[in-house]
PDB file of C-alpha atoms in Angstrom:
ATOM      1  CA  MET A 255       2.212 -55.280 104.405  1.00 48.00           C
ATOM      2  CA  PHE A 256       4.087 -52.294 105.780  1.00 49.00           C
ATOM      3  CA  VAL A 257       2.721 -48.792 105.803  1.00 49.00           C
ATOM      4  CA  THR A 258       5.184 -45.916 105.845  1.00 48.00           C
ATOM      5  CA  PHE A 259       4.508 -42.390 106.927  1.00 41.00           C
ATOM      6  CA  SER A 260       6.452 -39.257 106.107  1.00 42.00           C
ATOM      7  CA  LEU A 261       6.564 -36.445 108.633  1.00 41.00           C
ATOM      8  CA  VAL A 262       6.681 -32.912 107.273  1.00 43.00           C
ATOM      9  CA  LEU A 263       7.725 -30.250 109.735  1.00 43.00           C
ATOM     10  CA  THR A 264       5.956 -26.990 109.063  1.00 47.00           C
ATOM     11  CA  PRO A 265       7.444 -23.661 110.116  1.00 54.00           C
ATOM     12  CA  ASN A 266       6.266 -21.935 113.257  1.00 55.00           C
ATOM     13  CA  PRO A 267       4.549 -18.779 111.971  1.00 52.00           C
ATOM     14  CA  PRO A 268       5.369 -15.959 112.048  1.00 56.00           C
ATOM     15  CA  ASN A 269       8.821 -16.715 113.496  1.00 58.00           C
ATOM     16  CA  HIS A 270       9.937 -18.464 110.305  1.00 60.00           C
ATOM     17  CA  LEU A 271       9.835 -15.048 108.628  1.00 62.00           C
ATOM     18  CA  LEU A 272      12.568 -13.657 110.883  1.00 65.00           C
ATOM     19  CA  GLN A 273      15.421 -13.534 108.361  1.00 68.00           C
ATOM     20  CA  ASP A 274      18.951 -13.461 109.859  1.00 75.00           C
ATOM     21  CA  ALA A 275      17.365 -13.577 113.294  1.00 80.00           C
ATOM     22  CA  THR A 276      16.300 -16.024 115.960  1.00 84.00           C
ATOM     23  CA  SER A 277      14.138 -15.662 119.035  1.00 85.00           C
ATOM     24  CA  PHE A 278      13.756 -17.085 122.510  1.00 84.00           C
ATOM     25  CA  SER A 279      10.065 -17.617 121.633  1.00 80.00           C
ATOM     26  CA  VAL A 280      11.104 -20.626 119.524  1.00 79.00           C
ATOM     27  CA  SER A 281      13.983 -21.738 121.759  1.00 81.00           C
ATOM     28  CA  ASN A 282      13.985 -24.317 124.534  1.00 83.00           C
ATOM     29  CA  GLY A 283      16.047 -25.329 127.511  1.00 87.00           C
ATOM     30  CA  ILE A 284      18.890 -23.132 128.719  1.00 89.00           C
ATOM     31  CA  VAL A 285      18.597 -20.531 125.929  1.00 90.00           C
ATOM     32  CA  TRP A 286      14.882 -19.972 126.515  1.00 90.00           C
ATOM     33  CA  ARG A 287      15.307 -19.777 130.280  1.00 91.00           C
ATOM     34  CA  GLU A 288      18.317 -17.444 130.046  1.00 93.00           C
ATOM     35  CA  GLN A 289      16.668 -15.049 127.595  1.00 93.00           C
ATOM     36  CA  LYS A 290      13.312 -15.069 129.394  1.00 92.00           C
ATOM     37  CA  ASN A 291      14.896 -14.316 132.782  1.00 93.00           C
ATOM     38  CA  PHE A 292      17.073 -11.580 131.294  1.00 94.00           C
ATOM     39  CA  ALA A 293      14.093  -9.895 129.601  1.00 93.00           C
ATOM     40  CA  LEU A 294      12.092  -9.940 132.842  1.00 91.00           C
ATOM     41  CA  HIS A 295      15.049  -8.586 134.820  1.00 92.00           C
ATOM     42  CA  VAL A 296      15.648  -5.668 132.436  1.00 92.00           C
ATOM     43  CA  MET A 297      11.937  -4.863 132.095  1.00 89.00           C
ATOM     44  CA  ARG A 298      11.498  -4.734 135.858  1.00 89.00           C
ATOM     45  CA  ASP A 299      14.488  -2.425 136.215  1.00 88.00           C
ATOM     46  CA  LEU A 300      12.815  -0.177 133.622  1.00 86.00           C
ATOM     47  CA  GLY A 301       9.602  -0.085 135.641  1.00 83.00           C
ATOM     48  CA  PHE A 302       7.577  -3.033 134.323  1.00 78.00           C
ATOM     49  CA  GLY A 303       5.008  -3.969 136.973  1.00 71.00           C
ATOM     50  CA  LYS A 304       5.881  -0.891 139.023  1.00 73.00           C
ATOM     51  CA  THR A 305       4.444   2.594 139.542  1.00 76.00           C
ATOM     52  CA  ARG A 306       6.585   4.040 136.744  1.00 79.00           C
ATOM     53  CA  MET A 307       4.898   1.709 134.265  1.00 84.00           C
ATOM     54  CA  GLU A 308       1.470   2.733 135.505  1.00 87.00           C
ATOM     55  CA  VAL A 309       2.316   6.387 134.821  1.00 87.00           C
ATOM     56  CA  HIS A 310       3.449   5.507 131.294  1.00 86.00           C
ATOM     57  CA  ILE A 311       0.284   3.473 130.606  1.00 89.00           C
ATOM     58  CA  LYS A 312      -1.905   6.354 131.777  1.00 90.00           C
ATOM     59  CA  GLU A 313      -0.074   8.728 129.461  1.00 90.00           C
ATOM     60  CA  GLU A 314      -0.586   6.334 126.559  1.00 91.00           C
ATOM     61  CA  ILE A 315      -4.289   6.040 127.406  1.00 91.00           C
ATOM     62  CA  SER A 316      -4.572   9.828 127.200  1.00 91.00           C
ATOM     63  CA  HIS A 317      -3.266   9.629 123.607  1.00 91.00           C
ATOM     64  CA  LEU A 318      -5.865   6.941 122.861  1.00 91.00           C
ATOM     65  CA  ILE A 319      -8.714   8.994 124.311  1.00 90.00           C
ATOM     66  CA  SER A 320      -7.705  12.084 122.365  1.00 91.00           C
ATOM     67  CA  GLU A 321      -7.821  10.054 119.125  1.00 90.00           C
ATOM     68  CA  LEU A 322     -11.253   8.585 119.923  1.00 90.00           C
ATOM     69  CA  GLU A 323     -12.682  11.965 120.919  1.00 91.00           C
ATOM     70  CA  GLU A 324     -12.296  13.098 117.318  1.00 91.00           C
ATOM     71  CA  PHE A 325     -15.186  10.801 116.371  1.00 90.00           C
ATOM     72  CA  GLU A 326     -17.509  12.868 118.602  1.00 88.00           C
ATOM     73  CA  GLY A 327     -19.543   9.848 119.650  1.00 84.00           C
ATOM     74  CA  LYS A 328     -19.898   8.392 116.142  1.00 88.00           C
ATOM     75  CA  PRO A 329     -19.188   4.670 115.492  1.00 86.00           C
ATOM     76  CA  ALA A 330     -15.496   3.875 115.122  1.00 84.00           C
ATOM     77  CA  ASN A 331     -13.302   0.825 114.552  1.00 85.00           C
ATOM     78  CA  VAL A 332     -11.504   0.801 117.889  1.00 87.00           C
ATOM     79  CA  ARG A 333      -9.021  -1.869 116.782  1.00 85.00           C
ATOM     80  CA  ARG A 334      -7.270   0.733 114.619  1.00 83.00           C
ATOM     81  CA  TYR A 335      -6.523   2.705 117.804  1.00 87.00           C
ATOM     82  CA  LEU A 336      -6.143  -0.077 120.359  1.00 89.00           C
ATOM     83  CA  ALA A 337      -3.320  -1.665 118.339  1.00 85.00           C
ATOM     84  CA  PRO A 338      -0.861   1.261 118.595  1.00 87.00           C
ATOM     85  CA  SER A 339      -1.989   2.091 122.131  1.00 89.00           C
ATOM     86  CA  THR A 340      -1.159  -1.343 123.542  1.00 88.00           C
ATOM     87  CA  SER A 341       1.907  -1.773 121.337  1.00 86.00           C
ATOM     88  CA  ASN A 342       3.419   1.516 122.489  1.00 88.00           C
ATOM     89  CA  ASN A 343       3.465   0.325 126.089  1.00 86.00           C
ATOM     90  CA  ILE A 344       5.908  -2.456 125.232  1.00 87.00           C
ATOM     91  CA  SER A 345       7.707  -0.465 122.502  1.00 87.00           C
ATOM     92  CA  ALA A 346       8.726   2.129 125.095  1.00 87.00           C
ATOM     93  CA  LEU A 347      10.429  -0.612 127.113  1.00 90.00           C
ATOM     94  CA  ILE A 348      12.193  -2.121 124.101  1.00 92.00           C
ATOM     95  CA  PHE A 349      13.205   0.972 122.112  1.00 91.00           C
ATOM     96  CA  GLY A 350      12.979   3.639 124.798  1.00 89.00           C
ATOM     97  CA  ARG A 351      10.279   5.543 122.947  1.00 87.00           C
ATOM     98  CA  ARG A 352       6.738   5.258 121.655  1.00 86.00           C
ATOM     99  CA  LEU A 353       5.721   5.396 118.004  1.00 85.00           C
ATOM    100  CA  ASP A 354       3.185   8.091 117.187  1.00 86.00           C
ATOM    101  CA  TYR A 355      -0.176   6.838 115.895  1.00 84.00           C
ATOM    102  CA  HIS A 356       0.481   8.571 112.574  1.00 82.00           C
ATOM    103  CA  ASP A 357       4.085   7.412 112.204  1.00 83.00           C
ATOM    104  CA  PRO A 358       4.386   5.582 108.806  1.00 79.00           C
ATOM    105  CA  MET A 359       6.026   2.569 110.475  1.00 74.00           C
ATOM    106  CA  ARG A 360       3.372   2.509 113.171  1.00 75.00           C
ATOM    107  CA  MET A 361       0.526   2.652 110.647  1.00 72.00           C
ATOM    108  CA  GLN A 362       2.096  -0.032 108.463  1.00 65.00           C
ATOM    109  CA  LEU A 363       2.255  -2.487 111.354  1.00 63.00           C
ATOM    110  CA  ASP A 364      -1.211  -1.655 112.672  1.00 65.00           C
ATOM    111  CA  GLU A 365      -2.858  -2.253 109.321  1.00 60.00           C
ATOM    112  CA  LEU A 366      -1.345  -5.722 109.213  1.00 53.00           C
ATOM    113  CA  LYS A 367      -3.868  -8.558 108.827  1.00 47.00           C
ATOM    114  CA  LEU A 368      -2.463 -11.775 110.233  1.00 44.00           C
ATOM    115  CA  PHE A 369      -4.532 -13.966 107.935  1.00 46.00           C
ATOM    116  CA  ASP A 370      -2.978 -12.304 104.876  1.00 51.00           C
ATOM    117  CA  TYR A 371       0.342 -14.158 104.541  1.00 52.00           C
ATOM    118  CA  ASP A 372       1.786 -11.880 101.850  1.00 57.00           C
ATOM    119  CA  LYS A 373       1.053  -8.772 103.894  1.00 67.00           C
ATOM    120  CA  LEU A 374       2.461 -10.396 107.021  1.00 67.00           C
ATOM    121  CA  GLU A 375       5.716 -11.242 105.260  1.00 72.00           C
ATOM    122  CA  TYR A 376       5.973  -7.690 103.892  1.00 72.00           C
ATOM    123  CA  ALA A 377       5.321  -6.102 107.298  1.00 72.00           C
ATOM    124  CA  ILE A 378       7.833  -8.282 109.151  1.00 76.00           C
ATOM    125  CA  LYS A 379      10.465  -7.560 106.513  1.00 78.00           C
ATOM    126  CA  HIS A 380      10.069  -3.823 107.107  1.00 78.00           C
ATOM    127  CA  LEU A 381       9.897  -4.316 110.857  1.00 81.00           C
ATOM    128  CA  LEU A 382      13.281  -6.046 110.793  1.00 85.00           C
ATOM    129  CA  VAL A 383      14.742  -3.150 108.788  1.00 85.00           C
ATOM    130  CA  PHE A 384      13.425  -0.799 111.465  1.00 87.00           C
ATOM    131  CA  ILE A 385      14.909  -2.973 114.230  1.00 90.00           C
ATOM    132  CA  ASP A 386      18.301  -3.096 112.454  1.00 92.00           C
ATOM    133  CA  LYS A 387      18.299   0.704 112.415  1.00 92.00           C
ATOM    134  CA  GLU A 388      17.358   0.850 116.105  1.00 93.00           C
ATOM    135  CA  ILE A 389      20.174  -1.565 117.003  1.00 95.00           C
ATOM    136  CA  ASP A 390      22.713   0.560 115.091  1.00 95.00           C
ATOM    137  CA  GLU A 391      21.524   3.751 116.799  1.00 95.00           C
ATOM    138  CA  HIS A 392      21.563   2.115 120.225  1.00 96.00           C
ATOM    139  CA  GLU A 393      25.106   0.805 119.670  1.00 95.00           C
ATOM    140  CA  ALA A 394      26.304   4.262 118.659  1.00 96.00           C
ATOM    141  CA  THR A 395      24.875   5.899 121.796  1.00 95.00           C
ATOM    142  CA  LEU A 396      25.293   3.070 124.311  1.00 94.00           C
ATOM    143  CA  ASP A 397      26.240   4.169 127.834  1.00 92.00           C
ATOM    144  CA  GLY A 398      26.953   1.388 130.300  1.00 88.00           C
ATOM    145  CA  ASN A 399      26.026   3.674 133.195  1.00 90.00           C
ATOM    146  CA  SER A 400      22.591   4.523 131.831  1.00 90.00           C
ATOM    147  CA  ILE A 401      20.361   1.721 130.555  1.00 91.00           C
ATOM    148  CA  ARG A 402      17.534   3.367 128.637  1.00 92.00           C
ATOM    149  CA  ASP A 403      15.651   0.287 127.441  1.00 93.00           C
ATOM    150  CA  TYR A 404      15.773  -3.449 126.684  1.00 95.00           C
ATOM    151  CA  MET A 405      18.050  -2.950 123.673  1.00 96.00           C
ATOM    152  CA  ASP A 406      20.619  -1.107 125.773  1.00 96.00           C
ATOM    153  CA  GLY A 407      20.577  -3.843 128.383  1.00 95.00           C
ATOM    154  CA  PHE A 408      20.928  -6.591 125.787  1.00 96.00           C
ATOM    155  CA  LEU A 409      23.789  -4.872 123.925  1.00 96.00           C
ATOM    156  CA  LEU A 410      25.648  -4.306 127.188  1.00 95.00           C
ATOM    157  CA  GLN A 411      25.212  -7.954 128.141  1.00 94.00           C
ATOM    158  CA  MET A 412      26.392  -8.963 124.676  1.00 93.00           C
ATOM    159  CA  LYS A 413      29.599  -6.937 125.034  1.00 92.00           C
ATOM    160  CA  GLN A 414      30.292  -8.368 128.495  1.00 90.00           C
ATOM    161  CA  ARG A 415      29.982 -11.958 127.239  1.00 88.00           C
ATOM    162  CA  GLU A 416      31.592 -11.459 123.828  1.00 81.00           C
ATOM    163  CA  PHE A 417      35.013 -12.894 124.748  1.00 79.00           C
ATOM    164  CA  LYS A 418      34.080 -14.854 127.873  1.00 83.00           C
ATOM    165  CA  ASP A 419      31.495 -17.155 126.307  1.00 82.00           C
ATOM    166  CA  PRO A 420      31.878 -18.087 122.617  1.00 81.00           C
ATOM    167  CA  ASN A 421      28.561 -20.005 122.731  1.00 85.00           C
ATOM    168  CA  THR A 422      26.565 -17.178 124.262  1.00 90.00           C
ATOM    169  CA  SER A 423      22.952 -16.724 123.219  1.00 92.00           C
ATOM    170  CA  PHE A 424      23.401 -12.956 123.491  1.00 94.00           C
ATOM    171  CA  THR A 425      23.902 -12.169 119.815  1.00 93.00           C
ATOM    172  CA  LYS A 426      22.581  -9.558 117.404  1.00 93.00           C
ATOM    173  CA  ALA A 427      20.519 -12.261 115.725  1.00 93.00           C
ATOM    174  CA  MET A 428      18.819 -13.004 119.065  1.00 93.00           C
ATOM    175  CA  LEU A 429      18.227  -9.300 119.769  1.00 95.00           C
ATOM    176  CA  LYS A 430      16.817  -8.813 116.277  1.00 93.00           C
ATOM    177  CA  GLY A 431      14.393 -11.713 116.791  1.00 90.00           C
ATOM    178  CA  ASN A 432      13.510 -11.077 120.432  1.00 92.00           C
ATOM    179  CA  SER A 433      12.367  -7.521 119.759  1.00 90.00           C
ATOM    180  CA  PRO A 434       9.374  -8.387 117.509  1.00 84.00           C
ATOM    181  CA  SER A 435       8.588 -11.396 119.716  1.00 85.00           C
ATOM    182  CA  LEU A 436       8.321  -9.159 122.774  1.00 88.00           C
ATOM    183  CA  ILE A 437       6.248  -6.620 120.850  1.00 84.00           C
ATOM    184  CA  GLY A 438       3.810  -9.334 119.784  1.00 79.00           C
ATOM    185  CA  ALA A 439       3.603 -10.939 123.207  1.00 79.00           C
ATOM    186  CA  GLY A 440       3.181  -7.607 124.974  1.00 77.00           C
ATOM    187  CA  SER A 441       0.644  -6.011 122.665  1.00 82.00           C
ATOM    188  CA  THR A 442      -1.467  -8.374 120.549  1.00 81.00           C
ATOM    189  CA  THR A 443      -2.826 -10.297 123.534  1.00 84.00           C
ATOM    190  CA  VAL A 444      -3.666  -7.095 125.418  1.00 88.00           C
ATOM    191  CA  ARG A 445      -5.294  -5.537 122.353  1.00 88.00           C
ATOM    192  CA  ALA A 446      -7.439  -8.608 121.715  1.00 88.00           C
ATOM    193  CA  THR A 447      -8.570  -8.837 125.347  1.00 91.00           C
ATOM    194  CA  THR A 448      -9.384  -5.125 125.516  1.00 92.00           C
ATOM    195  CA  GLU A 449     -11.317  -5.298 122.254  1.00 92.00           C
ATOM    196  CA  TRP A 450     -13.343  -8.273 123.475  1.00 92.00           C
ATOM    197  CA  THR A 451     -14.128  -6.343 126.661  1.00 94.00           C
ATOM    198  CA  LEU A 452     -15.428  -3.347 124.711  1.00 92.00           C
ATOM    199  CA  LEU A 453     -17.480  -5.551 122.387  1.00 92.00           C
ATOM    200  CA  SER A 454     -18.932  -7.382 125.388  1.00 94.00           C
ATOM    201  CA  MET A 455     -19.924  -4.093 126.981  1.00 93.00           C
ATOM    202  CA  ALA A 456     -21.713  -3.098 123.778  1.00 91.00           C
ATOM    203  CA  GLU A 457     -23.616  -6.398 123.800  1.00 94.00           C
ATOM    204  CA  PHE A 458     -24.442  -6.518 127.528  1.00 95.00           C
ATOM    205  CA  GLN A 459     -25.422  -2.952 128.231  1.00 95.00           C
ATOM    206  CA  ASP A 460     -26.895  -3.786 131.644  1.00 96.00           C
ATOM    207  CA  VAL A 461     -23.394  -4.858 132.726  1.00 97.00           C
ATOM    208  CA  GLN A 462     -21.945  -1.732 131.159  1.00 96.00           C
ATOM    209  CA  LYS A 463     -24.300   0.453 133.220  1.00 97.00           C
ATOM    210  CA  LYS A 464     -23.254  -1.260 136.480  1.00 97.00           C
ATOM    211  CA  ILE A 465     -19.572  -0.759 135.660  1.00 97.00           C
ATOM    212  CA  HIS A 466     -20.234   2.856 134.754  1.00 96.00           C
ATOM    213  CA  ALA A 467     -21.967   3.397 138.100  1.00 97.00           C
ATOM    214  CA  GLU A 468     -19.077   1.810 140.022  1.00 97.00           C
ATOM    215  CA  ILE A 469     -16.538   3.952 138.152  1.00 96.00           C
ATOM    216  CA  ASP A 470     -18.525   7.111 138.957  1.00 96.00           C
ATOM    217  CA  GLU A 471     -18.791   6.132 142.610  1.00 96.00           C
ATOM    218  CA  VAL A 472     -15.142   5.188 143.199  1.00 97.00           C
ATOM    219  CA  ILE A 473     -13.221   7.323 140.695  1.00 96.00           C
ATOM    220  CA  GLY A 474     -15.624  10.046 139.681  1.00 95.00           C
ATOM    221  CA  ARG A 475     -15.110  12.136 136.549  1.00 90.00           C
ATOM    222  CA  GLU A 476     -12.384  14.507 137.696  1.00 90.00           C
ATOM    223  CA  ARG A 477      -9.397  12.133 137.660  1.00 90.00           C
ATOM    224  CA  THR A 478      -7.987   9.136 135.847  1.00 90.00           C
ATOM    225  CA  PRO A 479      -8.139   5.664 137.441  1.00 92.00           C
ATOM    226  CA  ASN A 480      -5.204   4.170 139.343  1.00 92.00           C
ATOM    227  CA  TRP A 481      -4.307   0.522 139.822  1.00 90.00           C
ATOM    228  CA  ALA A 482      -5.014   0.924 143.544  1.00 92.00           C
ATOM    229  CA  ASP A 483      -8.682   1.607 142.696  1.00 95.00           C
ATOM    230  CA  HIS A 484      -9.292  -2.017 141.744  1.00 93.00           C
ATOM    231  CA  THR A 485      -9.631  -3.054 145.387  1.00 94.00           C
ATOM    232  CA  GLU A 486     -12.682  -0.787 145.670  1.00 96.00           C
ATOM    233  CA  MET A 487     -14.249  -1.944 142.405  1.00 97.00           C
ATOM    234  CA  PRO A 488     -15.134  -5.640 142.816  1.00 97.00           C
ATOM    235  CA  TYR A 489     -17.832  -5.696 140.121  1.00 97.00           C
ATOM    236  CA  THR A 490     -15.626  -4.125 137.441  1.00 96.00           C
ATOM    237  CA  GLU A 491     -12.724  -6.421 138.289  1.00 96.00           C
ATOM    238  CA  ALA A 492     -14.999  -9.480 138.223  1.00 97.00           C
ATOM    239  CA  VAL A 493     -16.242  -8.544 134.738  1.00 96.00           C
ATOM    240  CA  LEU A 494     -12.678  -8.089 133.460  1.00 95.00           C
ATOM    241  CA  MET A 495     -11.705 -11.487 134.862  1.00 94.00           C
ATOM    242  CA  GLU A 496     -14.778 -13.111 133.316  1.00 95.00           C
ATOM    243  CA  VAL A 497     -14.049 -11.666 129.860  1.00 94.00           C
ATOM    244  CA  GLN A 498     -10.513 -13.079 130.048  1.00 91.00           C
ATOM    245  CA  ARG A 499     -11.927 -16.485 131.004  1.00 92.00           C
ATOM    246  CA  TRP A 500     -14.700 -16.403 128.401  1.00 92.00           C
ATOM    247  CA  LYS A 501     -12.709 -14.912 125.504  1.00 87.00           C
ATOM    248  CA  THR A 502      -9.238 -16.178 126.353  1.00 84.00           C
ATOM    249  CA  VAL A 503      -6.558 -15.777 123.671  1.00 78.00           C
ATOM    250  CA  VAL A 504      -4.362 -18.592 125.025  1.00 71.00           C
ATOM    251  CA  PRO A 505      -5.645 -21.392 122.691  1.00 67.00           C
ATOM    252  CA  ILE A 506      -4.625 -19.379 119.622  1.00 61.00           C
ATOM    253  CA  ASN A 507      -1.309 -18.201 121.008  1.00 61.00           C
ATOM    254  CA  LEU A 508       1.994 -18.918 119.242  1.00 59.00           C
ATOM    255  CA  LEU A 509       3.529 -22.341 119.718  1.00 58.00           C
ATOM    256  CA  ARG A 510       6.969 -22.518 121.284  1.00 53.00           C
TER     257      ARG A 510
END
């Protein structure tokens, strides 16, 4: 007796919702390597991992703090504010600007619940409309001597390869798909890790007090922290590392 099996390939959510678009997050081989290396190259030129990025992150944190201060110490759902805060850090690199917390597009994306498929499909549809508009505006104002963001860099690369390489992976469909992939990779993971850290501090208040004491000793209350401070704050850094080990988001990350 022979037993037969049928294999059903399921889509890779949420990338299967990217209509008229593709993404290096679901690519392999040369395309994945080429797009990944290009994204890293452009991001670094824009300040990713450098002092310029630290300044931008600190400015975004100031927006976050001003929003939370309105609660005057009352309980608040920090996820509502962490989502745009972390997302804006990567949005500035992709689009060249941040989206205000109260921007309709910003609020629509932040209220998205990933376990609600219908809402996810609706949000991604509107996100792609937004990205189409951004691509059009970037094309109309593109200056090869002044790369403002990832989109500028990609469009310039696309023009340079347009006639030289007919099989190039630098297409509008790739740009349209890469943009939301980079937003997700550069914001959701950071938001989740930061939220777990805050929840852990609420649970383990003895740890919170030790961190608070180290912050007061090294940074004080008259300035904002700098990345260089971490070398003088071993306890705080150890706690952050432990939260990332304990509540890692890697097992539930997107498949590629």
